[in-house]
């Protein structure tokens, strides 16, 4: 098996759980195949005057437990197999945190950095037109993922609504507040990462305030996780973006770094002392290191919060962290998992660690259904309750003793829940 094929990795993660899950072989086989994947061709006239033909996908993996749910990513490395793997992971994620949703994912092959805002709007509208036959407030509800954001969701919502002839806010989540978004959605994934990291420390009877943390990726997820872990007393010693990584064993000044990045700054500029902010709380530029070096730092917790497939056969032996909390989807390959599991490195799997985003998406969808909005405190309390009980259930399964690692315990629960839904519903016709 190619170590870097995300769909093969997802199937192998399922296979590891099969012997422990109370799921018949027939249903298990059914769960290995997406229900459908739509491929769309998207010609867009760019601001440059050129017409470029983009390719996009929407994979609907499984809907036994409810409407399909999952983000849309814009990235040059998007492939059909990757979108299908991500849609599978959404299915196991929604089942594990017990949301009444199935799993889906969308992707467009593009380099957003090379596109103007106008190009991105046109591409988003064309993509929405392409997949509008599949999506809908009760059928399949997209949300942000890599390189998409509340503005992208606003364009999707508007395009879908124009065809319907009336406003349909509930067709997407992760919307701006003014269009029916919920407070707390932007920070939700990072908040969930921070909550499960704290829970893991409690479980291991370790003190988070004495822990060092390295976070690969300082985008929406990594930066919010960094701020919350910093607030919780942990020492965030390293983080990174595409330009490079920064390391300070005494702990980074997360708030200055956050303000610099919020103002459009790169980590590389930060390590050079080229800051975009005037107000520094406690600035020390730190040491410039590479993204690869960040992964193998001697820290208590490693949080991959960028792309999939970064912890592999090639570097698993060099990982020195005692625990890994997967903020990204699919950052650890199965080959690496086996190596790390043998070394008793605790991994909080992606389908649990990064579920905060889809949990708060669900809360947004519920508020849209109720035509009623909740305050931030209610949203955050409900997020904590839901991700906390999924964490406890996963630990309970793992503590029974037979299952080798937390990912397999989480998969066992998710597969059983999805299989039960299939069994109750039966086959039609
Ligand atoms: N893209 C996020 C994820 O991978 C959120 C999906 C959603 O909110 O539907 O979990």
Short mmCIF file of C-alpha atoms and ligand atoms in Angstrom, two decimals:
data_model
loop_
_atom_site.label_atom_id
_atom_site.label_comp_id
_atom_site.label_asym_id
_atom_site.label_seq_id
_atom_site.Cartn_x
_atom_site.Cartn_y
_atom_site.Cartn_z
CA UNK A 1 0.00 0.00 0.00
CA UNK A 2 1.26 3.47 -0.82
CA UNK A 3 1.90 5.13 2.53
CA UNK A 4 0.74 8.46 1.11
CA UNK A 5 -2.66 7.47 -0.36
CA UNK A 6 -5.29 8.98 1.98
CA UNK A 7 -8.14 6.68 0.86
CA UNK A 8 -6.01 3.56 1.37
CA UNK A 9 -5.07 4.90 4.78
CA UNK A 10 -8.70 5.42 5.71
CA UNK A 11 -9.55 1.85 4.66
CA UNK A 12 -6.59 0.51 6.62
CA UNK A 13 -7.75 2.43 9.71
CA UNK A 14 -11.16 0.78 9.30
CA UNK A 15 -9.53 -2.64 8.90
CA UNK A 16 -7.61 -2.19 12.15
CA UNK A 17 -10.95 -1.68 13.93
CA UNK A 18 -12.87 -4.52 12.25
CA UNK A 19 -11.87 -7.25 14.70
CA UNK A 20 -13.04 -5.16 17.68
CA UNK A 21 -16.23 -3.67 16.21
CA UNK A 22 -19.56 -5.40 16.57
CA UNK A 23 -20.33 -5.08 12.85
CA UNK A 24 -21.19 -7.89 10.44
CA UNK A 25 -18.76 -8.37 7.57
CA UNK A 26 -21.42 -7.51 4.96
CA UNK A 27 -22.23 -4.14 6.51
CA UNK A 28 -18.53 -3.49 7.08
CA UNK A 29 -17.85 -3.97 3.36
CA UNK A 30 -20.72 -1.59 2.57
CA UNK A 31 -19.08 1.08 4.72
CA UNK A 32 -15.90 1.02 2.64
CA UNK A 33 -17.47 2.57 -0.44
CA UNK A 34 -18.73 6.13 -0.88
CA UNK A 35 -22.39 6.46 -1.92
CA UNK A 36 -21.44 8.77 -4.79
CA UNK A 37 -18.90 11.31 -6.01
CA UNK A 38 -19.78 14.10 -8.42
CA UNK A 39 -16.98 15.51 -10.56
CA UNK A 40 -17.59 18.94 -12.07
CA UNK A 41 -15.76 21.00 -14.70
CA UNK A 42 -15.63 24.68 -13.84
CA UNK A 43 -14.68 27.16 -16.58
CA UNK A 44 -14.07 30.58 -15.03
CA UNK A 45 -13.09 33.86 -16.68
CA UNK A 46 -10.33 35.26 -14.48
CA UNK A 47 -9.58 38.93 -13.83
CA UNK A 48 -6.48 38.46 -16.02
CA UNK A 49 -8.83 37.92 -18.98
CA UNK A 50 -7.88 34.21 -19.32
CA UNK A 51 -10.47 31.47 -19.08
CA UNK A 52 -9.25 28.70 -16.79
CA UNK A 53 -10.97 25.34 -16.48
CA UNK A 54 -10.93 24.06 -12.90
CA UNK A 55 -11.97 20.63 -11.62
CA UNK A 56 -14.07 20.10 -8.51
CA UNK A 57 -15.60 17.22 -6.58
CA UNK A 58 -18.30 16.55 -4.00
CA UNK A 59 -18.21 13.13 -2.40
CA UNK A 60 -21.21 11.95 -0.39
CA UNK A 61 -19.83 9.05 1.60
CA UNK A 62 -22.63 7.84 3.86
CA UNK A 63 -26.03 9.22 4.89
CA UNK A 64 -27.43 6.42 7.04
CA UNK A 65 -27.39 8.66 10.16
CA UNK A 66 -28.68 11.85 8.54
CA UNK A 67 -27.93 14.52 5.92
CA UNK A 68 -24.42 14.52 4.45
CA UNK A 69 -22.10 17.00 6.17
CA UNK A 70 -18.59 18.17 5.42
CA UNK A 71 -16.37 21.01 4.28
CA UNK A 72 -15.10 22.22 0.92
CA UNK A 73 -11.37 22.71 0.38
CA UNK A 74 -9.49 24.69 -2.22
CA UNK A 75 -5.97 23.33 -2.79
CA UNK A 76 -3.69 22.39 -5.70
CA UNK A 77 -3.24 18.86 -4.35
CA UNK A 78 -6.96 17.99 -4.19
CA UNK A 79 -7.73 14.63 -5.86
CA UNK A 80 -10.85 12.50 -6.06
CA UNK A 81 -9.27 9.91 -3.75
CA UNK A 82 -8.40 12.59 -1.19
CA UNK A 83 -11.93 14.03 -1.24
CA UNK A 84 -13.35 10.51 -0.81
CA UNK A 85 -11.04 9.80 2.13
CA UNK A 86 -11.98 13.10 3.75
CA UNK A 87 -15.69 12.30 3.21
CA UNK A 88 -15.16 8.94 4.92
CA UNK A 89 -13.42 10.63 7.85
CA UNK A 90 -16.39 13.05 8.11
CA UNK A 91 -18.71 10.02 8.35
CA UNK A 92 -16.74 8.49 11.23
CA UNK A 93 -16.36 11.91 12.89
CA UNK A 94 -20.08 12.77 12.92
CA UNK A 95 -20.87 9.25 14.17
CA UNK A 96 -18.24 9.39 16.92
CA UNK A 97 -19.49 12.71 18.29
CA UNK A 98 -23.05 11.49 17.73
CA UNK A 99 -24.38 14.20 15.43
CA UNK A 100 -27.43 13.30 13.29
CA UNK A 101 -25.38 13.64 10.10
CA UNK A 102 -23.57 11.50 7.56
CA UNK A 103 -20.27 12.43 5.95
CA UNK A 104 -19.31 14.31 2.78
CA UNK A 105 -16.48 16.46 1.45
CA UNK A 106 -15.87 18.78 -1.46
CA UNK A 107 -12.74 20.03 -3.13
CA UNK A 108 -11.62 22.23 -5.98
CA UNK A 109 -8.16 21.86 -7.54
CA UNK A 110 -6.79 25.41 -7.46
CA UNK A 111 -4.10 27.59 -5.89
CA UNK A 112 -6.11 30.29 -4.05
CA UNK A 113 -2.97 32.44 -3.64
CA UNK A 114 -2.91 32.95 -7.41
CA UNK A 115 -6.56 34.04 -7.60
CA UNK A 116 -8.08 37.47 -6.93
CA UNK A 117 -11.10 37.85 -4.63
CA UNK A 118 -13.21 38.26 -7.71
CA UNK A 119 -11.79 35.06 -9.25
CA UNK A 120 -12.50 33.19 -6.01
CA UNK A 121 -16.08 34.45 -5.95
CA UNK A 122 -16.65 33.39 -9.56
CA UNK A 123 -15.04 29.99 -8.96
CA UNK A 124 -17.13 29.45 -5.81
CA UNK A 125 -20.37 30.38 -7.55
CA UNK A 126 -19.57 28.13 -10.51
CA UNK A 127 -18.68 25.24 -8.17
CA UNK A 128 -21.90 25.78 -6.20
CA UNK A 129 -23.90 25.73 -9.42
CA UNK A 130 -22.10 22.48 -10.33
CA UNK A 131 -22.92 20.69 -7.09
CA UNK A 132 -26.31 22.29 -6.36
CA UNK A 133 -28.01 19.12 -7.62
CA UNK A 134 -26.52 17.32 -4.63
CA UNK A 135 -26.49 19.85 -1.81
CA UNK A 136 -29.42 21.24 0.18
CA UNK A 137 -30.40 22.12 3.75
CA UNK A 138 -31.81 18.65 4.40
CA UNK A 139 -29.59 16.64 2.02
CA UNK A 140 -25.96 17.78 2.12
CA UNK A 141 -24.63 20.77 4.02
CA UNK A 142 -21.15 22.13 3.07
CA UNK A 143 -18.89 24.13 5.41
CA UNK A 144 -15.41 25.68 5.35
CA UNK A 145 -12.25 23.59 5.20
CA UNK A 146 -8.72 24.36 3.99
CA UNK A 147 -8.56 27.78 2.21
CA UNK A 148 -12.30 28.42 2.44
CA UNK A 149 -13.96 30.67 5.01
CA UNK A 150 -17.20 32.48 5.98
CA UNK A 151 -17.03 34.62 2.81
CA UNK A 152 -16.84 31.45 0.68
CA UNK A 153 -19.91 30.13 2.53
CA UNK A 154 -21.76 33.42 1.93
CA UNK A 155 -21.16 33.09 -1.85
CA UNK A 156 -22.32 29.45 -1.76
CA UNK A 157 -25.42 30.35 0.24
CA UNK A 158 -26.24 33.22 -2.13
CA UNK A 159 -25.76 31.16 -5.30
CA UNK A 160 -27.91 28.31 -3.98
CA UNK A 161 -30.56 30.78 -2.76
CA UNK A 162 -30.72 32.61 -6.10
CA UNK A 163 -31.66 29.36 -7.83
CA UNK A 164 -34.26 28.53 -5.17
CA UNK A 165 -35.75 32.03 -5.34
CA UNK A 166 -35.56 32.65 -1.59
CA UNK A 167 -32.85 32.73 1.11
CA UNK A 168 -31.72 29.32 2.35
CA UNK A 169 -29.16 30.03 5.10
CA UNK A 170 -29.28 26.41 6.30
CA UNK A 171 -27.67 25.04 3.11
CA UNK A 172 -24.18 25.78 4.47
CA UNK A 173 -22.60 26.27 7.90
CA UNK A 174 -19.65 28.42 8.89
CA UNK A 175 -21.48 31.49 7.54
CA UNK A 176 -20.83 35.07 8.60
CA UNK A 177 -22.89 36.05 11.67
CA UNK A 178 -24.94 38.45 9.56
CA UNK A 179 -26.19 35.57 7.39
CA UNK A 180 -27.17 33.19 10.17
CA UNK A 181 -23.74 32.04 11.28
CA UNK A 182 -23.20 31.16 14.92
CA UNK A 183 -20.89 32.79 17.41
CA UNK A 184 -17.98 30.47 18.17
CA UNK A 185 -17.79 28.67 14.79
CA UNK A 186 -14.48 30.17 13.65
CA UNK A 187 -12.63 29.22 16.84
CA UNK A 188 -14.54 25.93 17.30
CA UNK A 189 -12.05 23.44 15.82
CA UNK A 190 -9.12 24.96 17.73
CA UNK A 191 -11.23 25.10 20.90
CA UNK A 192 -12.08 21.41 20.53
CA UNK A 193 -8.38 20.57 20.04
CA UNK A 194 -7.55 22.43 23.23
CA UNK A 195 -10.38 20.72 25.17
CA UNK A 196 -9.30 17.20 24.16
CA UNK A 197 -5.65 18.01 24.92
CA UNK A 198 -6.67 19.07 28.43
CA UNK A 199 -8.78 15.90 28.81
CA UNK A 200 -5.87 13.75 27.64
CA UNK A 201 -3.61 15.31 30.26
CA UNK A 202 -6.22 14.65 32.96
CA UNK A 203 -6.52 11.05 31.78
CA UNK A 204 -2.74 10.55 31.80
CA UNK A 205 -2.57 12.35 35.17
CA UNK A 206 -0.07 14.83 33.76
CA UNK A 207 -0.03 18.55 34.35
CA UNK A 208 -0.75 20.64 31.23
CA UNK A 209 0.77 23.71 32.85
CA UNK A 210 4.13 21.94 32.76
CA UNK A 211 3.76 20.73 29.19
CA UNK A 212 5.47 21.89 26.00
CA UNK A 213 3.47 21.88 22.78
CA UNK A 214 4.53 22.08 19.10
CA UNK A 215 1.82 22.97 16.59
CA UNK A 216 2.43 22.37 12.90
CA UNK A 217 0.26 24.95 11.11
CA UNK A 218 -0.87 28.34 12.37
CA UNK A 219 -4.00 28.71 10.25
CA UNK A 220 -7.52 28.95 11.62
CA UNK A 221 -7.26 25.68 13.56
CA UNK A 222 -3.64 25.83 14.76
CA UNK A 223 -3.75 29.49 15.81
CA UNK A 224 -6.93 29.11 17.89
CA UNK A 225 -5.63 25.91 19.47
CA UNK A 226 -2.36 27.74 20.30
CA UNK A 227 -4.16 30.66 21.93
CA UNK A 228 -6.39 28.40 24.01
CA UNK A 229 -3.60 26.08 25.11
CA UNK A 230 -1.50 29.13 26.00
CA UNK A 231 -4.43 30.42 28.09
CA UNK A 232 -4.71 26.99 29.73
CA UNK A 233 -1.09 27.36 30.88
CA UNK A 234 0.72 25.13 28.39
CA UNK A 235 4.00 26.29 26.82
CA UNK A 236 3.58 26.56 23.04
CA UNK A 237 7.21 26.24 21.94
CA UNK A 238 6.90 25.94 18.16
CA UNK A 239 4.56 26.58 15.28
CA UNK A 240 4.75 26.99 11.52
CA UNK A 241 3.17 27.99 8.24
CA UNK A 242 4.16 27.39 4.61
CA UNK A 243 7.06 29.85 4.95
CA UNK A 244 8.74 27.95 7.81
CA UNK A 245 8.63 27.26 11.53
CA UNK A 246 9.59 29.12 14.69
CA UNK A 247 10.91 27.51 17.89
CA UNK A 248 11.53 28.94 21.33
CA UNK A 249 12.03 26.38 24.11
CA UNK A 250 10.92 28.98 26.68
CA UNK A 251 7.56 29.35 24.94
CA UNK A 252 6.44 31.60 22.08
CA UNK A 253 4.66 34.89 22.58
CA UNK A 254 1.45 33.47 21.11
CA UNK A 255 -0.55 36.67 21.26
CA UNK A 256 2.03 38.77 19.37
CA UNK A 257 2.55 35.98 16.85
CA UNK A 258 -1.25 35.69 16.45
CA UNK A 259 -1.62 39.42 15.87
CA UNK A 260 1.25 39.36 13.33
CA UNK A 261 -0.36 36.49 11.38
CA UNK A 262 -3.85 38.05 11.65
CA UNK A 263 -2.35 41.14 10.01
CA UNK A 264 -1.22 38.98 7.05
CA UNK A 265 2.31 38.27 8.31
CA UNK A 266 4.32 35.10 7.69
CA UNK A 267 6.25 33.08 10.28
CA UNK A 268 9.43 33.57 8.28
CA UNK A 269 9.02 37.37 8.64
CA UNK A 270 8.41 36.93 12.36
CA UNK A 271 11.68 35.03 12.87
CA UNK A 272 13.47 37.79 10.92
CA UNK A 273 12.03 40.40 13.28
CA UNK A 274 9.89 41.86 10.52
CA UNK A 275 6.69 42.26 12.56
CA UNK A 276 3.35 43.56 11.31
CA UNK A 277 2.25 44.73 14.75
CA UNK A 278 3.28 47.63 16.93
CA UNK A 279 2.02 46.30 20.28
CA UNK A 280 4.17 43.47 21.48
CA UNK A 281 3.31 41.74 24.71
CA UNK A 282 6.62 39.95 25.14
CA UNK A 283 8.41 39.55 21.90
CA UNK A 284 11.31 37.25 21.27
CA UNK A 285 11.71 36.24 17.63
CA UNK A 286 12.60 32.59 18.36
CA UNK A 287 14.70 30.34 16.22
CA UNK A 288 13.83 29.61 12.58
CA UNK A 289 13.52 25.85 11.94
CA UNK A 290 11.89 23.80 9.18
CA UNK A 291 8.43 22.22 9.24
CA UNK A 292 10.10 18.78 9.30
CA UNK A 293 12.25 19.72 12.30
CA UNK A 294 9.15 20.91 14.15
CA UNK A 295 7.62 17.43 13.90
CA UNK A 296 10.56 15.78 15.65
CA UNK A 297 11.07 18.30 18.47
CA UNK A 298 11.40 16.94 22.00
CA UNK A 299 8.02 18.14 23.28
CA UNK A 300 5.20 16.68 25.38
CA UNK A 301 2.51 17.18 22.75
CA UNK A 302 2.71 17.45 18.98
CA UNK A 303 -0.32 18.93 17.22
CA UNK A 304 -0.27 18.51 13.43
CA UNK A 305 -2.72 21.19 12.24
CA UNK A 306 -1.85 21.47 8.55
CA UNK A 307 -2.23 18.84 5.83
CA UNK A 308 -2.62 15.06 5.81
CA UNK A 309 0.18 12.53 5.62
CA UNK A 310 2.91 14.41 7.54
CA UNK A 311 3.74 11.66 10.06
CA UNK A 312 4.80 8.69 7.97
CA UNK A 313 6.94 5.60 7.82
CA UNK A 314 9.91 7.89 7.15
CA UNK A 315 9.77 10.07 10.27
CA UNK A 316 7.69 8.08 12.82
CA UNK A 317 10.84 6.72 14.48
CA UNK A 318 12.13 10.27 14.96
CA UNK A 319 8.98 11.62 16.64
CA UNK A 320 9.87 12.43 20.25
CA UNK A 321 6.51 13.76 21.51
CA UNK A 322 4.74 11.60 24.12
CA UNK A 323 1.33 12.48 22.71
CA UNK A 324 -0.08 13.60 19.37
CA UNK A 325 -3.38 15.46 19.02
CA UNK A 326 -4.50 15.39 15.39
CA UNK A 327 -5.97 18.78 14.55
CA UNK A 328 -5.57 18.14 10.79
CA UNK A 329 -7.51 15.43 8.99
CA UNK A 330 -5.40 12.34 8.33
CA UNK A 331 -1.96 13.63 9.40
CA UNK A 332 -0.68 10.17 10.46
CA UNK A 333 -0.38 7.30 7.99
CA UNK A 334 -1.26 3.77 9.08
CA UNK A 335 2.37 2.66 8.83
CA UNK A 336 3.36 5.49 11.21
CA UNK A 337 0.42 4.65 13.49
CA UNK A 338 1.68 1.11 13.96
CA UNK A 339 5.18 2.33 14.86
CA UNK A 340 3.86 4.95 17.31
CA UNK A 341 1.29 2.63 18.87
CA UNK A 342 4.06 0.12 19.65
CA UNK A 343 6.03 2.90 21.31
CA UNK A 344 2.92 3.82 23.40
CA UNK A 345 2.71 7.33 21.98
CA UNK A 346 -0.88 8.35 22.69
CA UNK A 347 -2.61 9.72 19.60
CA UNK A 348 -5.94 11.52 19.91
CA UNK A 349 -7.28 10.75 16.43
CA UNK A 350 -8.48 13.42 14.00
CA UNK A 351 -12.09 12.23 14.04
CA UNK A 352 -12.18 13.12 17.74
CA UNK A 353 -9.57 15.88 18.07
CA UNK A 354 -10.85 18.13 15.28
CA UNK A 355 -14.57 17.43 15.67
CA UNK A 356 -15.18 20.82 17.33
CA UNK A 357 -15.74 22.41 13.91
CA UNK A 358 -18.50 20.10 12.77
CA UNK A 359 -20.07 20.08 16.25
CA UNK A 360 -20.50 23.85 16.10
CA UNK A 361 -21.61 23.56 12.45
CA UNK A 362 -24.38 21.32 13.75
CA UNK A 363 -25.26 23.91 16.40
CA UNK A 364 -25.42 26.55 13.66
CA UNK A 365 -27.70 24.31 11.57
CA UNK A 366 -29.95 23.73 14.59
CA UNK A 367 -30.20 27.48 15.27
CA UNK A 368 -31.07 28.04 11.60
CA UNK A 369 -33.81 25.39 11.89
CA UNK A 370 -35.14 27.01 15.04
CA UNK A 371 -34.81 30.48 13.52
CA UNK A 372 -33.38 31.43 16.88
CA UNK A 373 -29.85 32.38 17.89
CA UNK A 374 -27.90 31.32 20.93
CA UNK A 375 -25.26 33.27 22.86
CA UNK A 376 -21.58 32.26 22.62
CA UNK A 377 -21.61 30.77 26.14
CA UNK A 378 -24.37 28.32 25.17
CA UNK A 379 -22.53 27.29 22.00
CA UNK A 380 -19.21 26.78 23.81
CA UNK A 381 -20.83 24.85 26.67
CA UNK A 382 -22.59 22.53 24.21
CA UNK A 383 -19.34 22.05 22.24
CA UNK A 384 -17.49 21.11 25.42
CA UNK A 385 -20.24 18.73 26.53
CA UNK A 386 -20.37 16.92 23.20
CA UNK A 387 -16.64 16.60 22.49
CA UNK A 388 -16.05 15.74 26.16
CA UNK A 389 -18.49 12.85 26.13
CA UNK A 390 -17.06 11.50 22.85
CA UNK A 391 -13.61 11.65 24.48
CA UNK A 392 -14.90 9.79 27.56
CA UNK A 393 -16.61 7.12 25.46
CA UNK A 394 -13.44 6.57 23.43
CA UNK A 395 -11.34 6.24 26.60
CA UNK A 396 -13.88 3.86 28.11
CA UNK A 397 -13.64 1.59 25.05
CA UNK A 398 -9.82 1.78 25.09
CA UNK A 399 -9.65 1.08 28.83
CA UNK A 400 -11.49 -2.22 28.33
CA UNK A 401 -7.97 -3.34 27.41
CA UNK A 402 -8.26 -5.23 24.12
CA UNK A 403 -7.97 -2.32 21.69
CA UNK A 404 -4.39 -1.20 21.00
CA UNK A 405 -4.86 2.55 20.54
CA UNK A 406 -7.30 5.46 20.80
CA UNK A 407 -7.86 5.70 17.04
CA UNK A 408 -8.99 2.11 16.85
CA UNK A 409 -11.26 2.64 19.88
CA UNK A 410 -12.79 5.72 18.21
CA UNK A 411 -13.27 3.87 14.91
CA UNK A 412 -14.91 0.96 16.72
CA UNK A 413 -17.54 3.27 18.19
CA UNK A 414 -18.08 5.19 14.93
CA UNK A 415 -18.35 2.07 12.78
CA UNK A 416 -20.78 0.42 15.19
CA UNK A 417 -23.04 3.49 15.25
CA UNK A 418 -23.06 3.79 11.46
CA UNK A 419 -23.60 0.05 11.02
CA UNK A 420 -26.54 0.07 13.47
CA UNK A 421 -28.18 2.83 11.42
CA UNK A 422 -27.73 0.75 8.26
CA UNK A 423 -29.12 -2.36 9.94
CA UNK A 424 -32.24 -0.56 11.25
CA UNK A 425 -32.88 1.02 7.86
CA UNK A 426 -32.27 -2.18 5.88
CA UNK A 427 -31.68 -2.42 2.14
CA UNK A 428 -33.95 -0.66 -0.34
CA UNK A 429 -35.46 -1.85 -2.61
N1 LIG B 1 -14.06 21.01 7.52
C1 LIG B 1 -14.32 20.70 8.89
C2 LIG B 1 -13.93 19.26 9.18
O1 LIG B 1 -13.11 18.67 8.53
C3 LIG B 1 -15.75 21.04 9.30
C4 LIG B 1 -16.83 20.38 8.51
C5 LIG B 1 -18.23 20.89 8.84
O2 LIG B 1 -18.36 21.75 9.70
O3 LIG B 1 -19.16 20.40 8.20
O4 LIG B 1 -14.36 18.68 10.16
#
